[in-house]
Amino acid sequence: MNAIPPHHVAEPAFASSVFFIPTNRDCSRAATSYLAELDFARERAGRSIPLVVSETDRGPSVRTNAETLAELARENPDQRIHHLTLDLQHAYFDALLRDEPDVVKDMFRSPRRNYGTAMNKLFLMTASFGADALHRRDSDTRLLREEVPEAAGALPIEVELAYLGRRVGDVDAARPEGHGAAVDDAPVCVVGGNYFGEWNLDVKDFAARSYGIVNRLYEILGFDPEDVPALVEEVFPAEQVYDGRDERTLRLAPNEGADPDCGNVAVTRIHELLPSVPSDNNLAVDYFGFDLAMALGIPALHHTRAVFHEYHSGRFVPEQKQLYWEGIARFADYFNSYGPLYEPGAVGRADAAAPQLIPAELRAAIGRAVGALPGADPAGRAARITALANEILIPFDERYARIGRHLAENAERYVREVDEDYATHRLLLDRWPGIIERAKSLDLSEIAPALRG
């Protein structure tokens, strides 16, 4: 095996890429921080990667971001910077989706919180920037070296440039036990790491009383009870300490350990084949393509180069807490409805030698599997959401009990809503190849030109 050595950027295995920061907040700190990664790509790999900040609302931070990005463009004349406001995005999607059904048009114009559609937007924009890969960082993150000086050399983009799109057999990474050379010819289509920093207070509230509550939460959500303690310990450590590890591990099935997070990731090829689940306020639906790709035999590469994630640990705001736990309730349904598709080989295997990687007949099988989800066992699915309320939220304290009672009262409604979302996902899967081809025919840099220095 002639593996690419670590700490070395060979000629990237993908033609070109775009660096996205989607945001609904002031992203000045993130944009400034991640320019260092783009400088690295230019200097070490000879890659000029455009920075694209895409807004997800029309709040006051849009003007702040415009001013920041204009200043960064002046200070960095060699760096292309694009600011995609909602008005520019609507002009783009109106042109792209002109011949699509109304339900498809509406999902890309909806102001509602939808992590799946947010990811799908980036997938399409990548094609319309003429690129075949994307890097994504979230706007509440920044390079870890700004908080932990010892992490100064640990840039995630170095790993992304070295390994994204490369043949698995040429990747220097550990493999889970029991997995041999069978996947050596498959391409690595997802490369990513995780976050470092204060983790979600919505979960930390419960861990502060007992990790047993967090373990039970994960069991109710549908994770294997035998795997839960180790998974929770890895994902939610009691104290985060930077240990300097610089490791890579191939992931051949989802949830076997820490998987790449959407806010610290690079993607190629599968974004043109597997759109995310367009489900309102449903957590983790943007991981659909990553998880299904692993099940199809297309490994992901996980690395330990985290980015710093700044959670805002403020006071208990009932409306925000309820919105979060409604997202968890919908996730509980998504995870268990789609979970069987993520079992290795459940809907088939990708063809590493095929130009499309996921042939048309396999895409059709995926569509049929998703199309069978709406309407399946509504009573059992509502009962899972009710168990989340009754076993986790209601016993904790009165503040959470009020949220728990709301979830229990609305469990059947959540199931009906996500059923509609799953049906829409089936439609999107069917129409995605044509939408991607039209996206490639559009030049998004004409709609949203680079800012002038």
C-alpha positions as a printed Julia matrix, in Angstrom:
453×3 Matrix{Float64}:
   0.0    0.0     0.0
   1.47   3.33   -1.07
  -0.4    5.41    1.48
  -0.24   9.19    1.38
   1.81  10.09    4.46
   0.29  12.36    7.12
   1.26  16.04    7.28
   1.71  16.11    3.53
  -0.59  17.54    0.92
  -0.28  15.55   -2.29
  -2.07  16.66   -5.44
  -5.73  16.59   -4.34
  -7.83  13.82   -5.85
 -10.69  16.2    -6.71
 -10.65  18.89   -9.38
 -11.85  21.96   -7.46
 -13.77  22.93   -4.35
 -15.7   25.65   -2.53
 -15.36  26.64    1.15
 -18.76  27.4     2.75
 -19.7   29.11    5.99
 -23.51  29.05    6.31
 -24.69  31.5     8.95
 -27.56  33.13   10.79
 -25.26  35.2    13.01
 -22.28  37.52   12.91
 -19.66  35.29   11.29
 -16.79  37.78   11.41
 -14.66  35.68   13.71
 -15.23  32.46   11.77
 -14.56  34.01    8.36
 -11.38  35.7     9.57
 -10.19  32.49   11.24
 -10.76  30.18    8.3
  -8.9   32.41    5.86
  -5.83  30.69    7.3
  -7.03  27.38    5.89
  -7.56  28.93    2.48
  -4.09  30.48    2.63
  -2.71  27.03    3.41
  -4.54  25.5     0.44
  -3.15  28.16   -1.88
   0.42  27.99   -0.6
   0.77  24.26    0.0
  -1.55  22.69   -2.58
  -1.73  25.38   -5.22
  -5.5   25.55   -4.79
  -7.42  28.82   -4.96
 -10.64  27.98   -3.11
 -13.41  30.58   -2.96
 -14.88  31.46    0.43
 -18.68  31.59    0.3
 -20.71  32.93    3.23
 -24.36  31.95    2.75
 -26.97  33.67    4.9
 -29.91  31.72    6.28
 -32.04  34.68    7.41
 -32.42  38.45    7.0
 -31.4   39.45   10.51
 -29.2   42.41   11.51
 -26.07  40.25   11.25
 -26.38  40.29    7.43
 -25.2   43.9     7.26
 -22.41  43.21    9.75
 -21.26  40.26    7.67
 -21.35  42.34    4.49
 -19.07  44.93    6.07
 -16.69  42.3     7.43
 -16.45  40.4     4.16
 -15.88  43.59    2.17
 -13.0   44.47    4.49
 -11.55  40.95    4.23
 -11.75  41.2     0.43
  -9.8   44.46    0.52
  -7.18  42.97    2.83
  -6.88  39.71    0.86
  -7.04  40.58   -2.84
  -5.91  37.08   -3.89
  -8.83  35.45   -2.07
 -12.22  35.21   -3.8
 -15.02  35.96   -1.32
 -18.73  35.67   -2.12
 -21.58  36.83    0.12
 -24.81  34.99   -0.67
 -27.71  36.88    0.88
 -31.18  35.38    0.76
 -32.13  37.69   -2.11
 -29.25  36.36   -4.2
 -30.06  32.79   -3.2
 -33.71  33.24   -4.21
 -32.65  34.57   -7.61
 -30.41  31.54   -8.02
 -32.98  28.96   -6.93
 -35.74  30.6    -8.97
 -33.58  30.13  -12.06
 -32.45  26.64  -11.11
 -35.84  25.23  -10.08
 -38.04  26.96  -12.66
 -39.43  23.66  -13.98
 -39.63  21.8   -10.67
 -42.85  20.96   -8.75
 -44.02  23.62   -6.31
 -43.1   21.49   -3.29
 -39.46  21.49   -4.44
 -39.45  25.22   -5.16
 -41.04  25.97   -1.81
 -38.53  23.99    0.23
 -35.65  26.07   -1.08
 -37.45  29.36   -0.35
 -38.86  28.4     3.04
 -37.7   30.55    6.0
 -38.17  27.65    8.43
 -35.26  25.95   10.21
 -34.36  22.96    8.07
 -30.9   21.44    8.38
 -31.44  19.07    5.46
 -32.4   21.83    3.03
 -29.54  24.0     4.29
 -27.11  21.23    3.36
 -28.85  20.61    0.02
 -28.41  24.27   -0.83
 -24.66  23.94   -0.38
 -24.65  20.79   -2.52
 -26.32  22.62   -5.41
 -24.26  25.78   -5.0
 -21.1   23.67   -5.21
 -22.15  22.43   -8.64
 -23.01  25.96   -9.76
 -19.61  27.26   -8.72
 -18.18  24.66  -11.1
 -16.68  22.61   -8.27
 -16.85  18.91   -7.48
 -16.17  19.16   -3.74
 -17.07  21.37   -0.8
 -15.59  22.23    2.56
 -17.96  23.35    5.31
 -17.33  25.12    8.61
 -20.09  26.49   10.82
 -20.27  30.13   11.8
 -20.09  29.44   15.55
 -16.74  27.69   15.11
 -13.17  28.77   14.44
  -9.73  27.22   14.25
  -8.83  25.46   17.47
  -5.4   27.1    17.6
  -7.07  30.37   18.58
  -8.12  28.79   21.88
  -5.47  26.07   22.22
  -2.04  27.24   21.01
  -0.75  23.66   21.0
  -3.1   22.96   18.07
  -1.37  25.52   15.84
  -0.5   23.06   13.07
  -3.71  21.04   13.13
  -5.62  22.43   10.16
  -8.54  20.24    9.07
  -8.15  21.33    5.45
  -4.75  19.64    5.24
  -6.4   16.26    5.82
  -9.24  17.14    3.44
  -6.87  18.1     0.63
  -4.76  14.99    1.14
  -7.46  12.35    1.33
 -10.82  13.53   -0.05
 -11.69  11.55   -3.18
  -8.69   9.27   -2.81
  -8.83   5.49   -3.07
  -9.26   3.91    0.38
  -6.26   1.65   -0.17
  -4.07   4.75   -0.52
  -5.24   6.38    2.7
  -3.11   6.31    5.83
  -5.75   5.59    8.48
  -6.8    3.02   11.03
  -9.68   0.66   10.23
 -12.34  -0.8    12.51
 -11.7   -4.38   13.52
 -13.05  -6.98   11.12
 -12.79  -4.79    8.01
 -10.09  -5.85    5.59
  -9.2   -4.92    2.03
 -12.72  -5.33    0.61
 -13.22  -1.57    0.39
  -9.73  -0.67   -0.84
 -10.97   0.45   -4.26
 -13.78   2.66   -2.92
 -13.24   6.43   -2.86
 -13.26   8.45    0.34
 -16.14  10.88   -0.23
 -16.43  12.4     3.26
 -13.53  13.67    5.39
 -14.25  15.37    8.68
 -13.66  15.86   12.36
 -15.52  17.07   15.4
 -15.75  20.02   17.79
 -13.77  21.03   20.85
 -15.22  23.24   23.54
 -18.27  23.65   25.74
 -20.9   21.21   24.58
 -24.62  21.56   24.31
 -26.17  22.81   27.53
 -29.46  21.11   26.65
 -27.74  17.79   27.26
 -25.26  19.0    29.87
 -28.12  19.88   32.22
 -28.92  16.18   32.47
 -25.31  14.97   32.62
 -24.68  17.32   35.52
 -27.18  15.26   37.52
 -26.36  11.84   36.09
 -24.8   10.42   32.96
 -27.34   7.65   33.39
 -30.01  10.08   32.15
 -27.97  10.81   29.02
 -27.44   7.09   28.44
 -31.17   6.45   28.74
 -31.88   9.34   26.38
 -29.69   7.71   23.74
 -31.39   4.35   24.27
 -34.82   5.92   23.76
 -33.55   7.66   20.65
 -32.73   4.23   19.27
 -29.01   3.65   19.81
 -27.91   0.13   20.74
 -27.93  -0.01   24.58
 -24.65  -1.96   24.55
 -22.94   0.8    22.57
 -24.42   3.78   24.39
 -22.01   4.18   27.35
 -18.9    4.19   25.16
 -20.56   6.42   22.55
 -21.72   8.97   25.14
 -18.27   9.01   26.77
 -16.64   9.71   23.4
 -19.14  12.31   22.17
 -19.84  14.0    25.53
 -16.69  13.81   27.67
 -17.02  15.19   31.19
 -14.01  17.4    30.49
 -12.34  18.12   27.18
  -8.56  18.13   27.24
  -6.5   18.68   24.13
  -4.18  15.67   23.87
  -2.45  16.51   20.6
  -3.5   13.3    18.86
  -3.42  13.52   15.07
  -5.19  10.35   13.97
  -7.39   9.22   11.13
  -9.9    6.39   11.18
 -11.96   4.97    8.35
 -15.65   4.73    9.21
 -17.41   1.91    7.38
 -20.73   2.15    9.22
 -22.42   5.07   11.01
 -22.39   5.38   14.8
 -19.47   3.03   15.35
 -17.75   5.93   17.08
 -17.38   9.65   16.53
 -18.35  10.38   12.92
 -17.47  13.56   10.98
 -19.59  16.53   12.04
 -21.31  18.69    9.42
 -19.58  21.8    10.74
 -16.08  20.41   10.15
 -16.27  18.42    6.95
 -15.43  18.11    3.27
 -17.53  16.18    0.73
 -17.16  15.04   -2.85
 -19.29  13.0    -5.3
 -22.06  11.86   -2.94
 -23.48  15.4    -2.74
 -24.46  14.97   -6.39
 -26.2   11.65   -5.64
 -27.77  11.73   -2.17
 -29.69  14.85   -1.1
 -30.35  15.28    2.61
 -33.79  14.8     4.18
 -35.71  18.13    3.92
 -37.41  17.98    7.32
 -38.23  21.12    9.33
 -36.56  21.4    12.75
 -35.27  17.83   12.63
 -31.79  17.3    14.01
 -29.14  15.37   12.05
 -31.15  14.92    8.84
 -28.23  16.61    7.06
 -26.16  13.46    7.72
 -28.33  11.27    5.49
 -25.88  11.12    2.58
 -22.89  10.48    4.84
 -24.58   7.65    6.73
 -26.12   6.0     3.69
 -22.86   6.21    1.76
 -21.13   4.22    4.5
 -23.9    1.62    4.38
 -23.37   1.38    0.61
 -19.67   0.66    1.1
 -18.29   4.19    0.62
 -16.23   4.88    3.75
 -15.87   8.2     5.5
 -12.58   9.35    6.98
 -12.7   10.7    10.52
  -9.8   12.78   11.83
  -8.98  14.29   15.21
  -8.37  17.85   14.01
 -11.27  19.5    15.79
 -12.49  23.04   15.4
 -13.45  25.15   18.38
 -17.22  25.3    18.85
 -18.58  28.08   21.01
 -21.91  27.2    22.58
 -23.67  30.11   24.2
 -24.54  28.79   27.65
 -27.14  31.33   28.59
 -30.18  31.28   30.76
 -33.09  28.88   30.3
 -35.28  30.35   27.54
 -38.44  28.22   27.35
 -39.18  28.91   23.67
 -35.64  28.01   22.59
 -35.55  24.9    24.78
 -38.88  23.71   23.42
 -37.7   24.23   19.85
 -34.59  22.16   20.58
 -36.51  19.28   22.15
 -39.06  19.28   19.36
 -36.07  18.81   17.08
 -34.93  15.89   19.25
 -38.43  14.37   19.07
 -38.41  14.54   15.29
 -34.86  13.17   15.26
 -36.03  10.18   17.3
 -38.48   9.37   14.52
 -35.98  10.04   11.71
 -33.24   7.97   13.31
 -35.47   4.93   13.76
 -37.32   5.28   10.46
 -34.18   5.68    8.34
 -31.95   3.58   10.61
 -32.57   0.26    8.83
 -31.32   1.84    5.59
 -28.0    2.53    7.3
 -27.27  -1.12    7.99
 -24.35  -2.13    5.72
 -25.69  -3.52    2.46
 -29.34  -3.09    3.45
 -30.33  -1.42    0.16
 -27.35  -2.55   -1.91
 -23.71  -1.74   -2.51
 -22.06   1.05   -4.46
 -19.95   0.22   -7.51
 -16.51   1.74   -6.95
 -15.64   1.2   -10.62
 -18.78   2.86  -12.0
 -18.52   6.48  -13.13
 -21.63   7.39  -11.12
 -20.55   5.34   -8.06
 -24.23   4.82   -7.15
 -25.84   3.47  -10.36
 -29.37   4.38  -11.4
 -30.84   1.05  -10.3
 -29.37   1.46   -6.81
 -30.66   5.04   -6.6
 -34.09   3.69   -7.54
 -33.87   1.11   -4.74
 -32.97   3.87   -2.27
 -35.97   5.88   -3.47
 -38.3    2.91   -2.98
 -36.95   2.3     0.53
 -37.52   5.94    1.5
 -40.93   5.93   -0.19
 -42.02   3.06    2.06
 -41.4    5.02    5.27
 -44.42   7.37    5.45
 -47.35   5.81    7.29
 -45.39   2.94    8.83
 -46.34   2.16   12.47
 -47.52   5.65   13.48
 -48.6    4.49   16.94
 -45.22   2.96   17.77
 -43.39   6.03   16.52
 -45.55   8.37   18.6
 -44.93   6.13   21.62
 -41.18   6.65   21.29
 -41.64  10.42   21.44
 -43.94  10.03   24.43
 -41.29   7.89   26.16
 -38.77  10.68   25.58
 -41.14  13.05   27.35
 -42.16  10.74   30.18
 -38.77   9.22   31.01
 -36.37  12.11   30.41
 -38.04  15.51   30.49
 -41.04  15.3    32.8
 -39.19  13.74   35.8
 -36.27  16.19   35.6
 -37.77  19.46   36.85
 -40.84  21.59   36.2
 -39.23  23.66   33.47
 -38.43  20.57   31.43
 -41.69  18.92   32.49
 -43.66  21.64   30.71
 -41.71  20.91   27.53
 -42.18  17.18   28.03
 -45.93  17.51   28.36
 -46.0   19.58   25.16
 -44.07  16.87   23.31
 -46.36  14.13   24.58
 -49.46  16.08   23.57
 -48.09  16.65   20.07
 -46.37  13.32   19.39
 -48.89  12.19   16.78
 -48.65  15.54   15.0
 -44.85  15.28   14.79
 -45.2   11.84   13.18
 -47.65  13.17   10.59
 -45.34  16.1     9.8
 -42.24  14.0     9.32
 -44.21  11.56    7.16
 -44.84  14.47    4.8
 -41.13  15.3     4.9
 -40.15  11.7     4.08
 -42.52  11.71    1.11
 -40.92  14.95   -0.08
 -37.5   13.37    0.33
 -38.55  10.52   -1.97
 -39.56  13.07   -4.58
 -36.29  14.95   -4.16
 -34.26  11.75   -4.55
 -36.04  11.05   -7.84
 -35.47  14.56   -9.17
 -31.98  15.2    -7.82
 -29.93  13.98  -10.84
 -31.75  16.41  -13.13
 -31.46  19.28  -10.65
 -27.72  18.66  -10.29
 -27.23  18.72  -14.04
 -29.08  22.04  -14.29
 -27.02  23.38  -11.38
 -23.86  22.59  -13.31
 -25.14  24.62  -16.23
 -25.57  27.75  -14.09
 -22.72  30.04  -13.05
 -23.43  31.19   -9.51
 -20.48  33.58   -9.61
 -22.45  35.63  -12.14
 -25.41  35.9    -9.77
 -23.21  36.55   -6.74
 -19.89  37.97   -8.01
 -16.81  37.92   -5.84
 -16.46  40.99   -3.64
 -13.99  43.52   -4.99
 -10.96  44.31   -2.93
